[in-house]
Amino acid sequence: GMYMTKKSIKPEILHAEVVAKSRLFQIEQVHLRFSNQVERQYERMKGNNRGAVMVVPVLDNAQLLLGREYAAGTHSYELGFPKGLVDPGETAAEAANRELQEEIGYGSNKLTHLMELSLAPGYFASKMQIFLAEDLYQSELEGDEPEPIEMVPWPLEQWQDLLQLQDFSESRSVSALFLAQNHLKLK
């Protein structure tokens, strides 16, 4: 990188145990000793580290394709890009193409990996791979969504206006938009 840093010595994990568990989540308490001998208890989510993908689909007529989907965390409909977990035995790119077909009814002949994002590194180990999808073709796969996702096309050159929308607030979608914009060098 451009800045130099003393290589940090990671804290030592003295003890770790699962303290709460549900169908989806496991919460692990971690007892740490830092290099200056300070000890702390941290909590973190023990996820399935299968990995996840998010895809920014761009149609030939220079439109982004977004979907409006129910989000249980905020109990609201959020506008964002197609996303999902990587299935066992699948590459991230294959998962990206599958999610596209399941959620918006398109496949892509040109997938570009843009970046690997951390979600909330203070609590989660999980990462998300961000892809740009171009050269789209119509193709539908049966997904596991409880209701059809409302499709919202958006002109690429008006990408900044998305940031004014109240329901476009998902940080991964905002990040993905900037990564796509940076890759496509939009002004």
GROMACS .gro file of C-alpha atoms in nm:
model
  187
    1GLY     CA    1   0.000   0.000   0.000
    2MET     CA    2   0.092   0.368   0.000
    3TYR     CA    3   0.139   0.394   0.374
    4MET     CA    4   0.372   0.196   0.594
    5THR     CA    5   0.255   0.042   0.916
    6LYS     CA    6   0.412  -0.156   1.195
    7LYS     CA    7   0.296  -0.510   1.136
    8SER     CA    8   0.025  -0.553   1.399
    9ILE     CA    9   0.055  -0.849   1.630
   10LYS     CA   10  -0.288  -1.008   1.646
   11PRO     CA   11  -0.435  -1.067   1.990
   12GLU     CA   12  -0.412  -1.422   2.117
   13ILE     CA   13  -0.739  -1.616   2.143
   14LEU     CA   14  -0.735  -1.764   2.493
   15HIS     CA   15  -1.081  -1.921   2.472
   16ALA     CA   16  -1.379  -1.923   2.234
   17GLU     CA   17  -1.725  -2.069   2.288
   18VAL     CA   18  -2.068  -2.053   2.127
   19VAL     CA   19  -2.297  -1.867   2.369
   20ALA     CA   20  -2.617  -1.847   2.161
   21LYS     CA   21  -2.751  -2.033   1.861
   22SER     CA   22  -3.053  -2.016   1.631
   23ARG     CA   23  -3.145  -2.171   1.300
   24LEU     CA   24  -2.949  -1.899   1.117
   25PHE     CA   25  -2.696  -1.763   1.362
   26GLN     CA   26  -2.431  -1.871   1.610
   27ILE     CA   27  -2.285  -1.614   1.848
   28GLU     CA   28  -1.936  -1.688   1.970
   29GLN     CA   29  -1.773  -1.524   2.272
   30VAL     CA   30  -1.398  -1.485   2.229
   31HIS     CA   31  -1.159  -1.418   2.516
   32LEU     CA   32  -0.859  -1.227   2.379
   33ARG     CA   33  -0.523  -1.110   2.510
   34PHE     CA   34  -0.373  -0.819   2.315
   35SER     CA   35   0.002  -0.773   2.265
   36ASN     CA   36   0.003  -0.511   2.545
   37GLN     CA   37  -0.144  -0.781   2.778
   38VAL     CA   38  -0.490  -0.621   2.796
   39GLU     CA   39  -0.761  -0.891   2.801
   40ARG     CA   40  -1.111  -0.848   2.656
   41GLN     CA   41  -1.421  -1.050   2.571
   42TYR     CA   42  -1.552  -0.996   2.218
   43GLU     CA   43  -1.863  -1.140   2.056
   44ARG     CA   44  -1.879  -1.238   1.694
   45MET     CA   45  -2.114  -1.415   1.456
   46LYS     CA   46  -1.995  -1.755   1.351
   47GLY     CA   47  -2.131  -1.769   0.998
   48ASN     CA   48  -2.128  -2.035   0.737
   49ASN     CA   49  -1.828  -1.905   0.549
   50ARG     CA   50  -1.962  -2.016   0.212
   51GLY     CA   51  -1.928  -1.663   0.085
   52ALA     CA   52  -2.177  -1.440  -0.088
   53VAL     CA   53  -2.205  -1.246  -0.411
   54MET     CA   54  -2.367  -0.924  -0.529
   55VAL     CA   55  -2.410  -0.844  -0.898
   56VAL     CA   56  -2.450  -0.507  -1.073
   57PRO     CA   57  -2.639  -0.585  -1.397
   58VAL     CA   58  -2.602  -0.340  -1.686
   59LEU     CA   59  -2.835  -0.366  -1.987
   60ASP     CA   60  -2.717  -0.280  -2.340
   61ASN     CA   61  -2.922   0.041  -2.336
   62ALA     CA   62  -2.704   0.164  -2.049
   63GLN     CA   63  -2.952   0.091  -1.775
   64LEU     CA   64  -2.876  -0.058  -1.437
   65LEU     CA   65  -3.118  -0.323  -1.317
   66LEU     CA   66  -3.211  -0.309  -0.950
   67GLY     CA   67  -3.464  -0.503  -0.749
   68ARG     CA   68  -3.691  -0.398  -0.466
   69GLU     CA   69  -3.690  -0.676  -0.208
   70TYR     CA   70  -3.822  -0.725   0.146
   71ALA     CA   71  -3.556  -0.690   0.417
   72ALA     CA   72  -3.649  -0.843   0.753
   73GLY     CA   73  -3.383  -0.647   0.944
   74THR     CA   74  -3.544  -0.312   0.870
   75HIS     CA   75  -3.895  -0.453   0.798
   76SER     CA   76  -3.901  -0.253   0.477
   77TYR     CA   77  -3.855  -0.292   0.104
   78GLU     CA   78  -3.499  -0.211   0.000
   79LEU     CA   79  -3.382  -0.125  -0.349
   80GLY     CA   80  -3.056  -0.297  -0.433
   81PHE     CA   81  -2.864  -0.532  -0.659
   82PRO     CA   82  -2.916  -0.909  -0.686
   83LYS     CA   83  -2.728  -1.100  -0.417
   84GLY     CA   84  -2.707  -1.440  -0.257
   85LEU     CA   85  -2.493  -1.712  -0.106
   86VAL     CA   86  -2.244  -1.922  -0.298
   87ASP     CA   87  -2.369  -2.283  -0.307
   88PRO     CA   88  -2.132  -2.568  -0.222
   89GLY     CA   89  -1.927  -2.668  -0.528
   90GLU     CA   90  -2.000  -2.341  -0.704
   91THR     CA   91  -1.751  -2.065  -0.787
   92ALA     CA   92  -1.840  -1.707  -0.693
   93ALA     CA   93  -1.886  -1.623  -1.063
   94GLU     CA   94  -2.123  -1.916  -1.111
   95ALA     CA   95  -2.321  -1.806  -0.806
   96ALA     CA   96  -2.337  -1.451  -0.946
   97ASN     CA   97  -2.477  -1.575  -1.277
   98ARG     CA   98  -2.726  -1.805  -1.102
   99GLU     CA   99  -2.854  -1.529  -0.871
  100LEU     CA  100  -2.900  -1.299  -1.171
  101GLN     CA  101  -3.117  -1.558  -1.343
  102GLU     CA  102  -3.314  -1.638  -1.029
  103GLU     CA  103  -3.376  -1.282  -0.919
  104ILE     CA  104  -3.408  -1.079  -1.239
  105GLY     CA  105  -3.441  -1.327  -1.524
  106TYR     CA  106  -3.112  -1.253  -1.701
  107GLY     CA  107  -2.782  -1.432  -1.744
  108SER     CA  108  -2.453  -1.261  -1.829
  109ASN     CA  109  -2.189  -1.338  -2.092
  110LYS     CA  110  -1.945  -1.091  -1.935
  111LEU     CA  111  -1.895  -1.102  -1.559
  112THR     CA  112  -1.619  -0.886  -1.409
  113HIS     CA  113  -1.507  -0.934  -1.048
  114LEU     CA  114  -1.479  -0.586  -0.895
  115MET     CA  115  -1.388  -0.637  -0.530
  116GLU     CA  116  -1.421  -0.848  -0.219
  117LEU     CA  117  -1.603  -0.656   0.055
  118SER     CA  118  -1.612  -0.721   0.428
  119LEU     CA  119  -1.963  -0.682   0.566
  120ALA     CA  120  -1.912  -0.581   0.928
  121PRO     CA  121  -1.562  -0.697   1.017
  122GLY     CA  122  -1.612  -0.615   1.384
  123TYR     CA  123  -1.870  -0.895   1.406
  124PHE     CA  124  -1.860  -1.109   1.091
  125ALA     CA  125  -1.592  -1.307   0.915
  126SER     CA  126  -1.803  -1.325   0.600
  127LYS     CA  127  -1.703  -1.152   0.279
  128MET     CA  128  -1.902  -1.061  -0.031
  129GLN     CA  129  -1.772  -1.073  -0.389
  130ILE     CA  130  -1.897  -0.786  -0.606
  131PHE     CA  131  -1.942  -0.848  -0.980
  132LEU     CA  132  -2.034  -0.634  -1.278
  133ALA     CA  133  -2.259  -0.818  -1.525
  134GLU     CA  134  -2.267  -0.703  -1.887
  135ASP     CA  135  -2.378  -0.858  -2.218
  136LEU     CA  136  -2.701  -0.985  -2.061
  137TYR     CA  137  -2.939  -1.238  -2.216
  138GLN     CA  138  -3.284  -1.339  -2.098
  139SER     CA  139  -3.280  -1.655  -1.890
  140GLU     CA  140  -3.493  -1.745  -1.590
  141LEU     CA  141  -3.413  -1.987  -1.309
  142GLU     CA  142  -3.648  -2.077  -1.025
  143GLY     CA  143  -3.531  -1.901  -0.709
  144ASP     CA  144  -3.636  -1.936  -0.347
  145GLU     CA  145  -3.782  -1.587  -0.307
  146PRO     CA  146  -4.118  -1.579  -0.124
  147GLU     CA  147  -4.256  -1.326  -0.374
  148PRO     CA  148  -4.146  -1.194  -0.714
  149ILE     CA  149  -3.884  -0.919  -0.690
  150GLU     CA  150  -4.000  -0.590  -0.838
  151MET     CA  151  -3.752  -0.488  -1.110
  152VAL     CA  152  -3.638  -0.126  -1.129
  153PRO     CA  153  -3.437  -0.019  -1.436
  154TRP     CA  154  -3.224   0.292  -1.380
  155PRO     CA  155  -3.034   0.500  -1.639
  156LEU     CA  156  -2.661   0.448  -1.590
  157GLU     CA  157  -2.573   0.815  -1.639
  158GLN     CA  158  -2.814   0.907  -1.357
  159TRP     CA  159  -2.637   0.676  -1.111
  160GLN     CA  160  -2.585   0.958  -0.861
  161ASP     CA  161  -2.961   1.016  -0.831
  162LEU     CA  162  -2.993   0.668  -0.676
  163LEU     CA  163  -2.816   0.808  -0.370
  164GLN     CA  164  -3.111   1.044  -0.311
  165LEU     CA  165  -3.359   0.758  -0.279
  166GLN     CA  166  -3.463   0.665   0.072
  167ASP     CA  167  -3.496   0.294  -0.007
  168PHE     CA  168  -3.151   0.272  -0.170
  169SER     CA  169  -2.954   0.260   0.154
  170GLU     CA  170  -2.807  -0.091   0.168
  171SER     CA  171  -2.436  -0.028   0.219
  172ARG     CA  172  -2.328  -0.318  -0.003
  173SER     CA  173  -2.544  -0.191  -0.290
  174VAL     CA  174  -2.409   0.162  -0.245
  175SER     CA  175  -2.053   0.021  -0.250
  176ALA     CA  176  -2.130  -0.193  -0.555
  177LEU     CA  177  -2.267   0.113  -0.737
  178PHE     CA  178  -1.945   0.307  -0.676
  179LEU     CA  179  -1.730   0.010  -0.779
  180ALA     CA  180  -1.928  -0.029  -1.102
  181GLN     CA  181  -1.914   0.344  -1.169
  182ASN     CA  182  -1.538   0.340  -1.112
  183HIS     CA  183  -1.492   0.042  -1.344
  184LEU     CA  184  -1.711   0.186  -1.620
  185LYS     CA  185  -1.550   0.529  -1.564
  186LEU     CA  186  -1.878   0.717  -1.564
  187LYS     CA  187  -1.861   1.088  -1.506
   0.00000   0.00000   0.00000
